[in-house]
XYZ file of C-alpha atoms in Angstrom:
381
model
C 26.399 17.795 -69.240
C 24.225 20.817 -70.114
C 22.907 21.569 -73.526
C 23.770 19.972 -76.823
C 27.443 19.655 -77.584
C 28.662 21.677 -80.624
C 31.938 21.850 -82.396
C 33.832 25.136 -81.693
C 34.098 25.518 -85.473
C 30.345 25.775 -85.704
C 29.928 28.476 -83.015
C 32.921 30.783 -83.748
C 33.909 32.692 -86.811
C 37.083 32.174 -88.823
C 39.680 34.913 -88.282
C 41.008 35.983 -91.578
C 44.754 36.205 -92.069
C 45.718 39.886 -91.790
C 49.102 41.316 -90.798
C 49.724 44.835 -89.387
C 48.607 47.902 -91.289
C 51.539 48.838 -93.481
C 50.576 52.434 -93.636
C 51.290 52.783 -89.850
C 54.545 52.824 -88.036
C 53.860 50.636 -85.055
C 51.497 47.932 -84.032
C 50.641 45.841 -80.896
C 51.828 42.307 -81.090
C 50.542 39.465 -78.792
C 52.952 36.575 -78.799
C 52.617 33.404 -76.619
C 54.739 34.962 -74.074
C 52.328 37.917 -73.787
C 49.803 35.725 -71.941
C 50.106 34.660 -68.279
C 48.976 31.077 -68.178
C 48.034 31.391 -64.431
C 45.931 34.464 -64.521
C 44.640 33.824 -68.087
C 45.170 37.452 -69.014
C 47.257 39.315 -71.650
C 49.835 40.873 -69.338
C 52.609 41.816 -71.778
C 51.596 43.033 -75.233
C 54.556 44.295 -77.298
C 54.727 47.393 -79.450
C 56.641 46.546 -82.636
C 57.820 48.393 -85.701
C 55.624 47.420 -88.703
C 58.704 46.840 -90.877
C 60.184 44.356 -88.261
C 56.834 42.353 -87.966
C 57.439 38.648 -87.717
C 55.943 36.329 -90.272
C 53.654 34.860 -87.658
C 51.970 38.256 -86.955
C 48.942 37.339 -88.994
C 45.763 37.504 -86.855
C 44.044 40.805 -86.255
C 42.036 40.584 -82.975
C 38.824 41.966 -81.800
C 37.726 42.633 -78.200
C 36.072 39.440 -76.820
C 38.163 37.060 -78.976
C 39.379 33.988 -77.039
C 43.123 33.080 -77.432
C 44.192 29.426 -77.096
C 47.774 28.613 -77.294
C 48.430 25.688 -79.665
C 51.766 25.030 -78.087
C 51.903 22.813 -74.966
C 48.060 22.907 -74.559
C 48.277 21.028 -71.329
C 49.633 24.284 -69.840
C 46.316 26.040 -70.789
C 47.677 29.286 -71.896
C 44.382 31.107 -72.795
C 43.102 34.680 -72.491
C 40.199 36.861 -73.465
C 41.104 39.928 -75.575
C 40.104 43.040 -73.681
C 38.737 46.264 -75.341
C 42.056 48.006 -75.014
C 43.625 45.387 -77.323
C 40.992 45.607 -80.065
C 42.953 45.691 -83.334
C 45.991 44.115 -82.019
C 47.894 41.394 -84.114
C 48.353 37.917 -82.620
C 50.766 35.256 -83.490
C 49.656 32.217 -85.435
C 50.652 30.285 -82.439
C 47.215 30.991 -81.053
C 43.901 29.568 -82.131
C 41.647 32.565 -82.143
C 38.099 31.774 -81.275
C 35.681 34.545 -82.198
C 32.336 33.786 -80.758
C 29.144 34.091 -82.847
C 27.211 36.156 -80.400
C 23.744 34.752 -81.443
C 24.985 31.250 -80.373
C 27.734 31.403 -77.683
C 28.430 34.111 -75.119
C 32.011 35.280 -75.221
C 32.694 34.979 -71.412
C 31.009 31.493 -71.374
C 33.327 30.473 -74.213
C 36.316 31.866 -72.245
C 35.342 29.928 -69.203
C 34.822 26.742 -71.145
C 38.387 26.703 -72.572
C 39.768 26.867 -69.034
C 37.849 23.712 -67.989
C 39.290 20.214 -67.555
C 37.230 18.767 -70.456
C 38.630 21.154 -72.986
C 42.132 20.778 -71.660
C 41.818 16.964 -71.801
C 40.612 17.184 -75.302
C 43.283 19.317 -76.702
C 46.051 17.588 -74.825
C 44.898 14.240 -76.222
C 44.905 15.802 -79.741
C 48.390 17.203 -79.426
C 51.459 15.560 -81.232
C 55.094 15.964 -80.723
C 57.156 14.296 -77.998
C 59.408 17.229 -76.754
C 57.144 20.138 -77.600
C 53.532 18.779 -77.993
C 51.313 21.087 -80.118
C 47.864 21.039 -81.572
C 46.554 22.643 -84.793
C 43.860 25.375 -84.944
C 41.679 22.902 -86.874
C 41.813 20.321 -84.228
C 41.133 22.973 -81.465
C 38.034 23.948 -83.470
C 37.026 20.256 -83.813
C 36.552 20.020 -80.059
C 33.132 20.253 -78.611
C 31.367 22.666 -76.166
C 28.037 22.261 -74.349
C 25.664 25.096 -75.151
C 22.611 25.740 -72.881
C 20.471 28.793 -73.841
C 22.170 32.123 -73.942
C 20.769 33.416 -70.689
C 22.054 30.321 -68.960
C 25.382 30.711 -70.503
C 25.602 34.295 -69.236
C 24.570 33.216 -65.748
C 27.216 30.491 -65.660
C 29.864 32.864 -67.000
C 28.836 35.570 -64.385
C 29.154 33.158 -61.533
C 32.632 31.873 -62.662
C 33.765 35.457 -63.324
C 32.938 36.602 -59.849
C 34.555 33.456 -58.340
C 37.729 33.900 -60.356
C 37.943 37.532 -59.430
C 38.341 36.512 -55.798
C 41.294 34.315 -56.788
C 42.763 37.168 -58.847
C 42.356 39.543 -55.873
C 44.213 37.021 -53.666
C 47.031 36.741 -56.215
C 47.427 40.564 -56.260
C 47.697 40.633 -52.500
C 50.445 38.053 -52.724
C 52.185 40.372 -55.323
C 51.927 43.279 -53.044
C 53.742 41.373 -50.356
C 56.542 40.832 -52.840
C 56.483 44.453 -53.534
C 56.723 45.185 -49.801
C 59.821 42.968 -49.572
C 61.376 44.912 -52.385
C 60.530 48.247 -50.838
C 62.082 47.104 -47.510
C 65.162 46.179 -49.446
C 65.494 49.524 -51.083
C 65.060 51.292 -47.749
C 67.908 49.128 -46.414
C 70.143 49.945 -49.306
C 69.483 53.656 -48.882
C 70.460 53.386 -45.320
C 73.959 52.080 -46.187
C 76.696 54.530 -45.452
C 79.375 52.791 -47.449
C 79.845 50.123 -50.153
C 82.059 47.035 -50.348
C 82.042 43.634 -51.863
C 80.358 40.318 -51.074
C 83.678 39.292 -49.358
C 82.791 41.868 -46.585
C 79.680 39.822 -45.946
C 80.870 36.257 -46.065
C 83.824 34.384 -44.321
C 84.154 31.881 -47.268
C 82.910 30.962 -50.750
C 83.417 27.473 -52.021
C 82.568 25.141 -54.853
C 80.622 21.905 -54.301
C 81.311 18.335 -54.843
C 81.509 16.815 -58.322
C 80.664 13.232 -57.041
C 78.150 11.449 -59.156
C 74.637 11.335 -57.544
C 73.970 7.712 -57.960
C 74.429 6.304 -54.456
C 71.400 4.373 -53.124
C 69.575 6.316 -50.295
C 70.340 4.979 -46.917
C 73.793 3.702 -47.717
C 76.632 4.110 -45.115
C 78.224 7.137 -46.827
C 75.125 8.281 -48.859
C 74.746 12.066 -48.536
C 71.921 14.221 -50.038
C 73.320 16.571 -52.689
C 71.828 19.991 -53.345
C 71.975 20.685 -57.015
C 70.901 23.831 -58.999
C 67.533 22.368 -59.937
C 66.552 22.202 -56.316
C 66.847 25.971 -56.062
C 63.567 27.613 -57.256
C 63.307 30.749 -59.287
C 61.781 32.543 -56.307
C 64.613 31.794 -53.910
C 63.135 28.658 -52.224
C 65.048 25.378 -51.713
C 63.101 22.139 -52.562
C 64.658 19.218 -50.642
C 61.913 16.757 -51.005
C 63.605 14.577 -53.637
C 67.415 15.013 -53.156
C 69.749 12.538 -54.971
C 72.526 11.144 -53.005
C 76.300 10.601 -53.515
C 78.949 8.672 -51.619
C 81.188 11.062 -49.601
C 83.711 10.079 -46.937
C 84.130 11.945 -43.774
C 86.755 14.397 -45.222
C 84.567 15.232 -48.320
C 81.511 15.628 -46.122
C 83.402 18.084 -43.887
C 84.456 20.060 -46.984
C 81.299 20.278 -48.827
C 78.619 20.051 -46.216
C 76.054 22.905 -45.764
C 74.838 24.295 -42.506
C 71.926 26.524 -41.199
C 72.191 29.991 -42.717
C 74.512 29.152 -45.616
C 73.732 31.098 -48.874
C 73.618 28.788 -51.835
C 74.329 30.382 -55.221
C 73.856 28.762 -58.646
C 76.776 29.469 -60.923
C 75.555 27.576 -63.807
C 75.826 28.992 -67.375
C 72.143 28.598 -68.037
C 70.494 31.949 -68.428
C 67.415 30.681 -66.633
C 69.374 29.262 -63.640
C 72.470 31.512 -63.137
C 72.341 33.488 -59.835
C 69.416 31.593 -58.387
C 70.052 31.940 -54.790
C 68.532 30.437 -51.555
C 69.321 30.066 -47.866
C 69.756 26.684 -46.401
C 67.557 26.102 -43.402
C 67.150 23.075 -41.021
C 69.347 20.294 -39.741
C 69.589 18.086 -42.723
C 72.999 16.627 -43.207
C 73.624 17.551 -46.895
C 76.300 18.742 -49.305
C 76.338 21.015 -52.327
C 77.002 20.196 -55.884
C 79.856 21.705 -57.977
C 77.419 24.124 -59.833
C 76.432 25.518 -56.411
C 78.708 28.046 -54.598
C 78.318 27.932 -50.806
C 78.587 31.375 -49.227
C 79.010 31.326 -45.513
C 77.970 34.602 -43.943
C 80.149 36.279 -41.232
C 76.957 37.261 -39.300
C 73.534 35.398 -39.279
C 71.777 38.721 -40.162
C 73.574 38.897 -43.425
C 72.174 35.812 -44.996
C 68.750 37.295 -45.971
C 70.340 40.505 -47.247
C 72.960 38.755 -49.369
C 70.405 36.197 -50.873
C 68.022 39.044 -51.613
C 70.741 41.100 -53.233
C 71.853 38.122 -55.409
C 68.250 37.307 -56.438
C 67.568 40.791 -57.758
C 67.164 41.011 -61.488
C 69.690 43.788 -61.724
C 72.271 41.647 -60.022
C 71.620 38.589 -62.101
C 71.982 40.671 -65.336
C 75.347 41.907 -64.039
C 76.555 38.390 -63.146
C 75.374 36.962 -66.528
C 77.708 39.451 -68.225
C 80.760 37.760 -66.611
C 82.753 35.251 -68.811
C 82.689 32.765 -65.791
C 81.270 32.824 -62.285
C 83.434 31.315 -59.716
C 83.973 31.901 -55.883
C 86.672 34.387 -56.497
C 84.967 36.821 -58.780
C 81.662 36.314 -56.868
C 83.450 37.656 -53.690
C 84.552 40.743 -55.671
C 81.016 41.855 -56.662
C 80.150 45.263 -55.370
C 77.390 45.532 -52.755
C 76.095 48.330 -50.345
C 76.983 47.539 -46.814
C 74.181 48.515 -44.355
C 74.776 48.215 -40.615
C 74.327 44.850 -38.952
C 71.417 46.211 -37.064
C 69.710 47.315 -40.299
C 70.462 43.896 -41.745
C 68.870 42.209 -38.744
C 65.847 44.311 -39.049
C 65.426 43.485 -42.731
C 65.799 39.851 -41.986
C 63.026 40.036 -39.514
C 60.849 41.877 -42.021
C 61.448 39.263 -44.589
C 60.482 36.464 -42.171
C 57.286 38.308 -41.201
C 56.498 38.757 -44.856
C 57.188 35.216 -45.664
C 54.765 34.077 -42.841
C 51.937 36.113 -44.120
C 52.614 35.011 -47.739
C 52.629 31.357 -46.795
C 49.115 31.839 -45.203
C 47.938 33.663 -48.310
C 49.295 30.880 -50.602
C 47.470 28.364 -48.456
C 44.286 30.286 -48.880
C 44.795 30.655 -52.705
C 45.236 26.914 -52.980
C 41.953 26.358 -51.183
C 40.291 28.914 -53.465
C 41.718 27.135 -56.522
C 40.176 23.843 -55.269
C 36.779 25.533 -54.637
C 36.857 27.092 -58.108
C 37.620 23.822 -59.729
C 34.666 22.111 -57.959
C 32.453 25.172 -59.066
C 33.721 24.901 -62.620
C 32.847 21.224 -62.707
C 29.302 21.935 -61.304
C 28.890 24.717 -63.899
C 29.465 22.555 -66.916
C 27.677 19.563 -65.689
C 24.355 21.309 -65.160
C 24.545 21.423 -61.367
C 25.231 25.060 -60.744
């Protein structure tokens, strides 16, 4: 450990309770959802009418303040307030750490609250089984090692530079997603006519309602693909599939095959319209809440899945009273040529290949950053 350990309460100032200026019309509000826990940045501040200010809007921020979410502290939802948000109002769901500049460097403080020791401390202090939370007072009761200010600034500078490399890699991955969306828009613009999902698929079917309690390896035990195995970004996680007992007739009816498009029809706002493509030769079936769409042509799978995963499509489907195979087949969709769909499918595969490599590199950078972080706060940097 470097330097003497001090309580955060002793090296930061208290932020007085102060709501938005009532003489103004609008104010900028930073809620817990405004902070991205991965990039550790305020990404979605909200403009609000002063008259509609929530009761929790009680902390006026300054540039350099460090925000620490007191809800689910193990997720480490933290951020540093940039100059552009000076004067914004934060929810009381944050512990706002305002560094005393003569004692602690603001960037050093920001890097410390991202570290494993701080996360372990606040997680240990949290209470609540379903939604663990920690109070502002307990956050401030945790310690921070304080070497001399020049050393704090050096450590912060090294970690800032290393983290910027990770940020740049994430932005590159985001640009790949933008490229996929741009390719989709080009494809849609090339369509000379519109139709329905039924024009793209030969069948749409419910899955099995069999209980998934069969022991793996049983004679008739078949892995069942449920909604929870379809990720929000359109991937399918088959690493821990539960199994059900299905006879030969049931397996023939509910089985999935290479290229099938699997659509979540659950009423949950978070899960509805999650869509993926089944790949591989695994013998599996789909659950009742997953609609199996079998494309008429191989090239249509990527296009259909991308269309169903779009935010606009999801919003339209959520407006339906119920989602079933019948009304899903009636959803309107542009109909590009098969050649154009095949080109789009290849573009998505190329993008996915590059993205997989970028994600692997990012994972390695995350590992290196964690090691650097450990060295920085143990006096070995």
